[in-house]
XYZ file of C-alpha atoms in Angstrom:
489
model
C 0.000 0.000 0.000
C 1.375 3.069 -0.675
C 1.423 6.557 1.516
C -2.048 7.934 1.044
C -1.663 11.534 -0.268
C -4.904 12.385 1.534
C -4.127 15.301 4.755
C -4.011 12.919 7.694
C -3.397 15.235 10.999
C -1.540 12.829 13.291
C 1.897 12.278 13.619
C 3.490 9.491 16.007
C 6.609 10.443 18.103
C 8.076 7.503 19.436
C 11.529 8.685 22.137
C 13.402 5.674 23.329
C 15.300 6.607 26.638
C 17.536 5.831 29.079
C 15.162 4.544 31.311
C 11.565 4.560 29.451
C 10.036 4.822 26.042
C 8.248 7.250 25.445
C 5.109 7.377 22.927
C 3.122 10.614 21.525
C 0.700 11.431 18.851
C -0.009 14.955 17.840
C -2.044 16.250 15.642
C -1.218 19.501 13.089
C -3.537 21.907 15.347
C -0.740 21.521 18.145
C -2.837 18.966 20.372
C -1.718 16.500 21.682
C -3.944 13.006 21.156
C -2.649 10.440 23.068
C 0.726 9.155 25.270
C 2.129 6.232 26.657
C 5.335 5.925 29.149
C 7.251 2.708 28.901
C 9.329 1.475 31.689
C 12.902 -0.165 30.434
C 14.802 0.909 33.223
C 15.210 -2.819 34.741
C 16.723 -3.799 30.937
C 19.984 -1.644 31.713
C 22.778 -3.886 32.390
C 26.023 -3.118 33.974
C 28.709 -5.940 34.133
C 30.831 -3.229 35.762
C 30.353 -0.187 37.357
C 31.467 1.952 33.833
C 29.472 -0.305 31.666
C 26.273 -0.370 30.795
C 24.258 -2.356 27.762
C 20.754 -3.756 27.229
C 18.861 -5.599 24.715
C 17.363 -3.648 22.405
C 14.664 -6.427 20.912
C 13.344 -6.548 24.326
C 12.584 -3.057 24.410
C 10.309 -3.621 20.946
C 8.781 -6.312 22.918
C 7.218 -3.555 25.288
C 7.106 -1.207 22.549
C 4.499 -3.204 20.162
C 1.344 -3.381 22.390
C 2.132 -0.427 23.942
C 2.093 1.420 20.039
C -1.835 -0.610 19.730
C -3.294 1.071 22.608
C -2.605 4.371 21.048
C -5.761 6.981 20.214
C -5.783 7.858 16.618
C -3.026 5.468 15.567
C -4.723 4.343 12.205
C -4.842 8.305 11.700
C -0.892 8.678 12.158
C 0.586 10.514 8.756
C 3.997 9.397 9.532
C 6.929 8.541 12.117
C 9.947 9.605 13.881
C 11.988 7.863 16.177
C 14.652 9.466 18.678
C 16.869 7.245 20.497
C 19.957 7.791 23.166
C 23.008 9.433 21.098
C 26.137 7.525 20.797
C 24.251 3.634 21.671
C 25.511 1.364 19.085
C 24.052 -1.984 18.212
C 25.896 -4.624 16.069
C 23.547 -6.281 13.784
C 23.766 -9.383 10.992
C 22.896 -10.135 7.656
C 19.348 -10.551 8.735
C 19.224 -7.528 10.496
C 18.973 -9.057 13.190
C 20.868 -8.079 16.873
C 24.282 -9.931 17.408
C 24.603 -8.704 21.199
C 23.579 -6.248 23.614
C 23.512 -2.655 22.347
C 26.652 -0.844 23.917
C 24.667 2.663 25.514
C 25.948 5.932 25.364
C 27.021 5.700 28.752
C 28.881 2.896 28.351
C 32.737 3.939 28.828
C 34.655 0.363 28.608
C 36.292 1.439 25.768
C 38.780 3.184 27.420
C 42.182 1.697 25.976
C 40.349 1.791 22.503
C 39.811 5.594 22.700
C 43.702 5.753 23.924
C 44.646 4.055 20.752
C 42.385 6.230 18.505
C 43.911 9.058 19.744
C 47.577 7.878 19.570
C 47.162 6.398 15.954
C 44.536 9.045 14.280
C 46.066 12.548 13.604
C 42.616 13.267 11.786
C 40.806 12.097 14.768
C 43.164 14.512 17.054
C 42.589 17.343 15.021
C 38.875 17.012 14.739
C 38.832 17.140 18.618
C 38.164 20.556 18.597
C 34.862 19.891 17.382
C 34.026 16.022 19.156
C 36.850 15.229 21.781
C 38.065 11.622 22.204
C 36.539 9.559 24.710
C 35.222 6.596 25.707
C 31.694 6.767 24.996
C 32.180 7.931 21.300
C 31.212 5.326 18.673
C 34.623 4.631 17.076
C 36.411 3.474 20.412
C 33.593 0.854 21.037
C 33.620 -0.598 17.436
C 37.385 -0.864 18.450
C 36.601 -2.558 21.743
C 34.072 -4.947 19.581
C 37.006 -5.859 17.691
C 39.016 -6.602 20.155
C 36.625 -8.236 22.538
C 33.552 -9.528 20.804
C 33.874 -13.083 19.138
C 31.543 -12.707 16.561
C 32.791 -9.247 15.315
C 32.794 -10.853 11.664
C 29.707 -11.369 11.286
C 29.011 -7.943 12.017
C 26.908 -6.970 8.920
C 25.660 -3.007 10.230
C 26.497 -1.261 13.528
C 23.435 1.135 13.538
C 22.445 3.584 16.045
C 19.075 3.383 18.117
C 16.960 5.708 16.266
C 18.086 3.815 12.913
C 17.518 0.246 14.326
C 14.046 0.938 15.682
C 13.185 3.003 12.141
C 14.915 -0.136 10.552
C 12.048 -2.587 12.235
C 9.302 -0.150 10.884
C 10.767 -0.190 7.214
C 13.415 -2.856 7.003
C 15.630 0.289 5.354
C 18.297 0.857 7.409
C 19.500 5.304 7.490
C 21.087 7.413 9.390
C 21.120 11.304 10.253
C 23.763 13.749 10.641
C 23.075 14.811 13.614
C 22.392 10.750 15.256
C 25.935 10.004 13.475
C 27.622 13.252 15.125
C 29.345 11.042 17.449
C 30.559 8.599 15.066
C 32.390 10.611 13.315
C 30.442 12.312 10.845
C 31.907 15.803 9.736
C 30.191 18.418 11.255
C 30.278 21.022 8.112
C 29.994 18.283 5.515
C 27.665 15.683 7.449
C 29.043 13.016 5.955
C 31.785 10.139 8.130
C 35.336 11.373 8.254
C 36.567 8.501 6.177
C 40.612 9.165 7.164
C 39.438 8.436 10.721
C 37.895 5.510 10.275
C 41.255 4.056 7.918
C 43.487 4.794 10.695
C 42.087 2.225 12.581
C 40.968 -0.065 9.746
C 37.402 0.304 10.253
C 35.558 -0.800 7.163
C 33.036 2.288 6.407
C 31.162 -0.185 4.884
C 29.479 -1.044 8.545
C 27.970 2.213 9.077
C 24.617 3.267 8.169
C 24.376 5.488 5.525
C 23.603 9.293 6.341
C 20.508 10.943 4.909
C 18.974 14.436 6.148
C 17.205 14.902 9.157
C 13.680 15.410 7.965
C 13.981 12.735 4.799
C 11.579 9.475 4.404
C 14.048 6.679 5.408
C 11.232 4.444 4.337
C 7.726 3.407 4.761
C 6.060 0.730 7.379
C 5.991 -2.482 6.054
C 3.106 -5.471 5.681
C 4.653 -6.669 8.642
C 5.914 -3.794 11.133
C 1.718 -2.564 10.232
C 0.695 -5.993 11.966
C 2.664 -5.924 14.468
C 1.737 -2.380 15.693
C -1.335 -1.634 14.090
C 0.829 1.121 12.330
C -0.586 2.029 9.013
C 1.179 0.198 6.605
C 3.099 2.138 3.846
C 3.075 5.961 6.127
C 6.688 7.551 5.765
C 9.391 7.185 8.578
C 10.800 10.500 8.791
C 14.916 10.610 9.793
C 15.502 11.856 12.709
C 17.567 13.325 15.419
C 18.978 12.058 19.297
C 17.221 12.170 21.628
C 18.556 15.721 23.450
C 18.020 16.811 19.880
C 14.421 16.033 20.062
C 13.786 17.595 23.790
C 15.562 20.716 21.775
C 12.921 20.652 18.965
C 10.230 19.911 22.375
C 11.231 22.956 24.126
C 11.359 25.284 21.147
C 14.967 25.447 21.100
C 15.350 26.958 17.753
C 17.032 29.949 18.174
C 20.385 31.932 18.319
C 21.188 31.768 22.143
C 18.541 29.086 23.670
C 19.842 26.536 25.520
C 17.902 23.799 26.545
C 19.072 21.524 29.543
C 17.712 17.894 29.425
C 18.168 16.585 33.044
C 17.743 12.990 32.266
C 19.669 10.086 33.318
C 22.354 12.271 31.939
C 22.289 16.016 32.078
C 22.445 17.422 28.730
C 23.371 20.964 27.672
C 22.779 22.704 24.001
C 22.646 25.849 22.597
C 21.800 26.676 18.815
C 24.318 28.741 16.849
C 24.906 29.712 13.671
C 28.369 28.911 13.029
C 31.007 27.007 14.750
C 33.779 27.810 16.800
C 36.534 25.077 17.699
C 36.950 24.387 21.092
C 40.875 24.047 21.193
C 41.174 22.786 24.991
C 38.618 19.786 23.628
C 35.881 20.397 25.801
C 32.530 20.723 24.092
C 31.370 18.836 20.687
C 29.519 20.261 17.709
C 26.094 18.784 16.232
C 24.109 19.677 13.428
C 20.921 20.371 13.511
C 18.474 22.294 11.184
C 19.075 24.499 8.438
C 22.001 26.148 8.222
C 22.130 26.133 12.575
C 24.205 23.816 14.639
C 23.718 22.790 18.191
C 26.887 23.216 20.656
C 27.267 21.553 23.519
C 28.344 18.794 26.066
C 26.904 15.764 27.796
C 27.745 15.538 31.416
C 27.055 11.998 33.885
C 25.402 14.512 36.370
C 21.217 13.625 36.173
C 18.925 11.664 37.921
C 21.004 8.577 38.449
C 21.943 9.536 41.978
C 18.675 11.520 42.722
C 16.801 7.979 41.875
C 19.634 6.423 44.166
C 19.005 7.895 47.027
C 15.027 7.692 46.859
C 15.155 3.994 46.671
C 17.857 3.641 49.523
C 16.107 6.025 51.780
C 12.529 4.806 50.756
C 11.212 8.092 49.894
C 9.415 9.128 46.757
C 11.202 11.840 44.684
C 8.457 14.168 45.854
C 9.082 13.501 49.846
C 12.893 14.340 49.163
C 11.935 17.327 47.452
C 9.667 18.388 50.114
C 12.540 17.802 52.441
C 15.254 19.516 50.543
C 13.087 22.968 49.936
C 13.496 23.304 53.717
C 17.014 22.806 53.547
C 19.210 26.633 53.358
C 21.335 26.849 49.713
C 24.366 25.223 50.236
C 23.263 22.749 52.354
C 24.425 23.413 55.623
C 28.149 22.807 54.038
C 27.199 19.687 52.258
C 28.679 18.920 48.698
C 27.775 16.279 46.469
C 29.735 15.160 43.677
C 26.694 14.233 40.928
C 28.851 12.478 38.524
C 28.328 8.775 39.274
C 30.226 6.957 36.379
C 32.347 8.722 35.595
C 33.164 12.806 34.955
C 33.264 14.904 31.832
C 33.067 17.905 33.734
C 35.092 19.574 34.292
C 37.544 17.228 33.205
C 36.740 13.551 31.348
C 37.920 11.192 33.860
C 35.966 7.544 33.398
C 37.481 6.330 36.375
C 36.109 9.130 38.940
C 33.337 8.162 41.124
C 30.029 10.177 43.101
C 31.165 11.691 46.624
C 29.428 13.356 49.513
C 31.915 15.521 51.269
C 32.052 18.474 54.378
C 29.397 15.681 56.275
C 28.248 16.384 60.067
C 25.796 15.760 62.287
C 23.588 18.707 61.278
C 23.588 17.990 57.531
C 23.223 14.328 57.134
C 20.272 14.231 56.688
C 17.453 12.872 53.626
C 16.877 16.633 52.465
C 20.713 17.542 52.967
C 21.517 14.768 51.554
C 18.923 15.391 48.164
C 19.600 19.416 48.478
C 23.184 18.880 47.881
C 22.805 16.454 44.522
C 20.481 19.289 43.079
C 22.918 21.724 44.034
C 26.186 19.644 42.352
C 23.411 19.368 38.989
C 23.135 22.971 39.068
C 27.358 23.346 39.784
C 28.339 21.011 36.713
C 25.733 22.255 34.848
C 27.050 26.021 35.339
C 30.788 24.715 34.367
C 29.511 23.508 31.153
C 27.985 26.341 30.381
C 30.622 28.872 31.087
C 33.029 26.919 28.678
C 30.021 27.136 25.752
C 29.922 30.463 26.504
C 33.484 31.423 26.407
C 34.311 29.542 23.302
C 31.291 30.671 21.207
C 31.396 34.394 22.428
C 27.781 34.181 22.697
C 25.786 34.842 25.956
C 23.084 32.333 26.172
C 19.928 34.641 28.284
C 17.337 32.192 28.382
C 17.711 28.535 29.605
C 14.695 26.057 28.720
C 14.308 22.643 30.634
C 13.172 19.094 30.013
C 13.603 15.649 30.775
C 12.585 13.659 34.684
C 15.095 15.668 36.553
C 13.368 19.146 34.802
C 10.062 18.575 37.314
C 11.668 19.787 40.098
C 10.750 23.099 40.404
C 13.206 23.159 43.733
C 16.063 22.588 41.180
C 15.280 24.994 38.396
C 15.398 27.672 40.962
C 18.627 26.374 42.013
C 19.808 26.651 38.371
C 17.967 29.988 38.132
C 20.018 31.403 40.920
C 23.613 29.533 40.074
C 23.389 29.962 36.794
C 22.072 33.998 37.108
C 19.977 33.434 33.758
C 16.031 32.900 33.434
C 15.120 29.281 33.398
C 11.531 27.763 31.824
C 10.274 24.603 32.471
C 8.206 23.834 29.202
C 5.190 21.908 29.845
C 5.036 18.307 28.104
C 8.185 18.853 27.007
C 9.011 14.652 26.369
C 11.319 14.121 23.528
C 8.394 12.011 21.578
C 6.876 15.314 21.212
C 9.927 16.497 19.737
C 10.353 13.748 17.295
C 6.533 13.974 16.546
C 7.139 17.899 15.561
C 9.742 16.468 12.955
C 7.441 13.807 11.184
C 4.880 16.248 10.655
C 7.701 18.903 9.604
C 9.736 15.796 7.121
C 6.442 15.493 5.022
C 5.173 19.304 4.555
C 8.786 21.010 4.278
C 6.527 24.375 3.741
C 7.245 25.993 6.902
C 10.459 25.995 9.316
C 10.167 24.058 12.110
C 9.981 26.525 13.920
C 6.645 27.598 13.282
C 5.635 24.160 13.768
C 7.056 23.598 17.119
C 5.301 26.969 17.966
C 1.811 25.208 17.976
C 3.094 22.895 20.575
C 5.269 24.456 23.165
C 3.842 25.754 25.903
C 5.875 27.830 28.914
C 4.346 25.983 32.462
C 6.788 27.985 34.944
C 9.379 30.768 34.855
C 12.324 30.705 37.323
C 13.765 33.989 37.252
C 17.576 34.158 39.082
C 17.860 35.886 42.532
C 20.288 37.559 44.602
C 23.844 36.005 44.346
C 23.701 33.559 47.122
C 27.307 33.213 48.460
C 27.135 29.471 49.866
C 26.260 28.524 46.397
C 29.616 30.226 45.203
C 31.444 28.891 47.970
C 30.274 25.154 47.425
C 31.091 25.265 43.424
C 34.286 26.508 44.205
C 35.086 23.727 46.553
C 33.502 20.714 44.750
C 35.617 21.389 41.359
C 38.821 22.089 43.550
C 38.159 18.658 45.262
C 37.920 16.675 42.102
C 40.899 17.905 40.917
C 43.050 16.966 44.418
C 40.808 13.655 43.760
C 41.754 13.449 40.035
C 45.302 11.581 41.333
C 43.207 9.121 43.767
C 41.081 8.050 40.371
């Protein structure tokens, strides 16, 4: 069957998380029609403490009745699918999965990105745009090589958006922006091919790259039974999924930033050109015509906030209530947010979470919660000072999304560390974001930001107060700690 060219007003967003999938359909008059949240989180494994991997066809197994509940699905005009940036999944001839997906997160390949560095001039140079580390793509097709016993029958290695857009269409595509951290040139789009000859990678096992807004393909006999999907609507290509909580938020102009306080913490800002980053600090992503999005990915987020709730048997909303009658800075407290590993200030894999300056007074379940939304808000300042400084642009307005984003105790506490207005945008999910981009990939007859326009709404503004000094005093402290501590790791 092929794509009906009659107007059909709902889109399907489909945002596949750290922790759950998220679904959305919208239709074109900015309303939203139906959702669905998707718990994965137990599917995360981690063999050790850096690592982290999960099975990705066990994910579609929740996915698939989940998509059948959905209000208006046999009205859906077409797809887009988001998925974590930088999770890699090794697939056969038959497309089908030859291991665990590595995540994003996962930073085993530590040696590997060692070796990339020492053996790949191109790779060193381009580090001013997407610095060497761990988590990037290339290192853990390296570690595959050198650890995975069926690396020849490796037919793709495909990202997450592209392998669940793959089980809608069979086609298997790629985006600029999902292939940023494999390697693909930010001003060109397309994979630095010197790179990937320095350490014999056969280009051959990446997806191909096609625009962000382009029909990868369109729902097969077979995907359409499965769901209930339409069969034959377009999959539109699409972005990460920060990328999509960007588009969600209505971060589409010169000096936005959006912060997506996941299981991560997440910063971008959109600019117009690109300026290199020569101390190798922040990467480069494209993003929609003619603009790029700079920025950094931090392992501050929810992990620790989650943590704590489940050791101390309080919700997320009892520690909040707790910490809001804590004073800023905690009583002296100082948490060090970065549980696997830092890339802020400094990328050190091997550094661990701390809680430091601990006494009688402050140990306590709202200290204790205080002083991780606190550290966020510190890390989340660093990163943006660096942006800042090497773009030369002063980013006013900061907009928020993602699990961590609810807390209206810790956008105030960016608000105030941060000095810069901070809005909390409601139903700001990433699926939104994603569904924004299916309806913009089949129109193409207004910029996406009009579109997103119809769908963003402003819930809460968080405007900065007074410099509070303990604030200060506690940032100042945590990042001289982890660099006494950087000789300990």
């Amino acid at each position: 069957m092929l794509w009906s060219k009659v107007l059909v007003l709902n889109f399907l967003g489909i945002d596949v998380g750290s922790k759950r999938v998220k679904l959305m359909i919208v239709d074109d008059k900015g309303q939203v029609i139906d959702s669905r949240s998707i718990d994965i989180s137990d599917l995360i494994d981690r063999p050790r403490p850096a690592w982290a991997e999960r099975d990705n066809m066990k994910i579609w197994e929740r996915i698939v009745p989940n998509i059948k509940k959905l209000k208006g699905l046999t009205a859906v005009e077409a797809i887009c699918v988001d998925g974590t940036s930088g999770t890699i999944i090794p697939i056969d001839e038959n497309k089908k999965p030859l291991r665990n997906a590595l995540l994003y997160s996962d930073s085993r390949a530590v040696r590997e990105s060692e070796e990339l560095k020492k053996v790949s001039e191109a790779a060193r140079k381009y580090e001013i745009f997407l610095p060497i580390a761990p988590y990037l793509v290339i290192p853990k097709i390296m570690w595959l090589r050198n650890n995975f016993e069926k690396f020849d029958k490796i037919y793709k290695i495909v990202h997450e958006n592209d392998f669940f857009s793959m089980l809608f269409t069979d086609e298997i595509a790629t985006s600029p922006n999902i292939a940023g951290k494999s390697h693909a040139d930010i001003v060109t789009g397309q994979y630095i091919k010197e790179i990937y000859d320095d350490v014999n990678i056969d280009l051959d096992l990446m997806p191909k790259i096609m625009p962000v807004g382009s029909i990868i393909g369109f729902v097969t006999e077979k995907a359409s039974k499965l769901t209930g999907v339409p069969e034959g609507i377009p999959v539109i290509n699409g972005v990460t999924d920060s990328s999509a909580g960007d588009v969600a938020t209505g971060t589409l102009d010169i000096g936005v930033v959006n912060v997506n306080i996941g299981t991560t913490l997440v910063v971008h800002g959109v600019v117009d050109k690109v300026e290199p980053d020569i101390k190798k600090r922040i990467y480069y992503k494209s993003f929609f015509e003619n603009m790029y999005l700079v920025g950094g990915a931090t392992n501050a987020g929810t992990i620790p906030l989650d943590t704590l709730s489940k050791l101390l048997k309080k919700s997320l909303d009892e520690l909040e209530e707790l910490a809001s009658k804590v004073p800023p800075g905690s009583d002296g407290l100082i948490a060090q947010p970065q549980w696997i590993g830092t890339r802020i200030p400094e990328s050190n894999p091997n550094m661990l979470g701390f809680f430091i300056n601990i006494t009688e007074k402050n140990f306590t379940a709202g200290h204790l919660y205080r002083s991780l939304l606190e550290g966020n808000a510190f890390v989340l300042n660093a990163l943006l000072k660096i942006i800042e400084e090497v773009t030369k642009l002063s980013f006013k307005e900061i907009r928020t999304i993602g699990g961590g984003a609810r807390s209206e105790l810790l956008n105030q506490i960016i608000a105030d560390v941060t000095g810069k207005i901070v809005k909390f945008v409601k139903e700001s999910e990433a699926s939104l974001g994603s569904a924004i981009i299916a309806r913009w990939g089949i129109s193409r007859k207004m910029h996406i930001r009009e579109i997103a326009k119809d769908y963003v709404r402003v819930a809460n503004v968080f405007e900065p107060r007074e410099v509070i000094d303990a604030y200060k005093e506690n940032e100042m402290k945590l990042f001289k700690i982890m660099d006494l501590l950087e000789e300990v790791f």
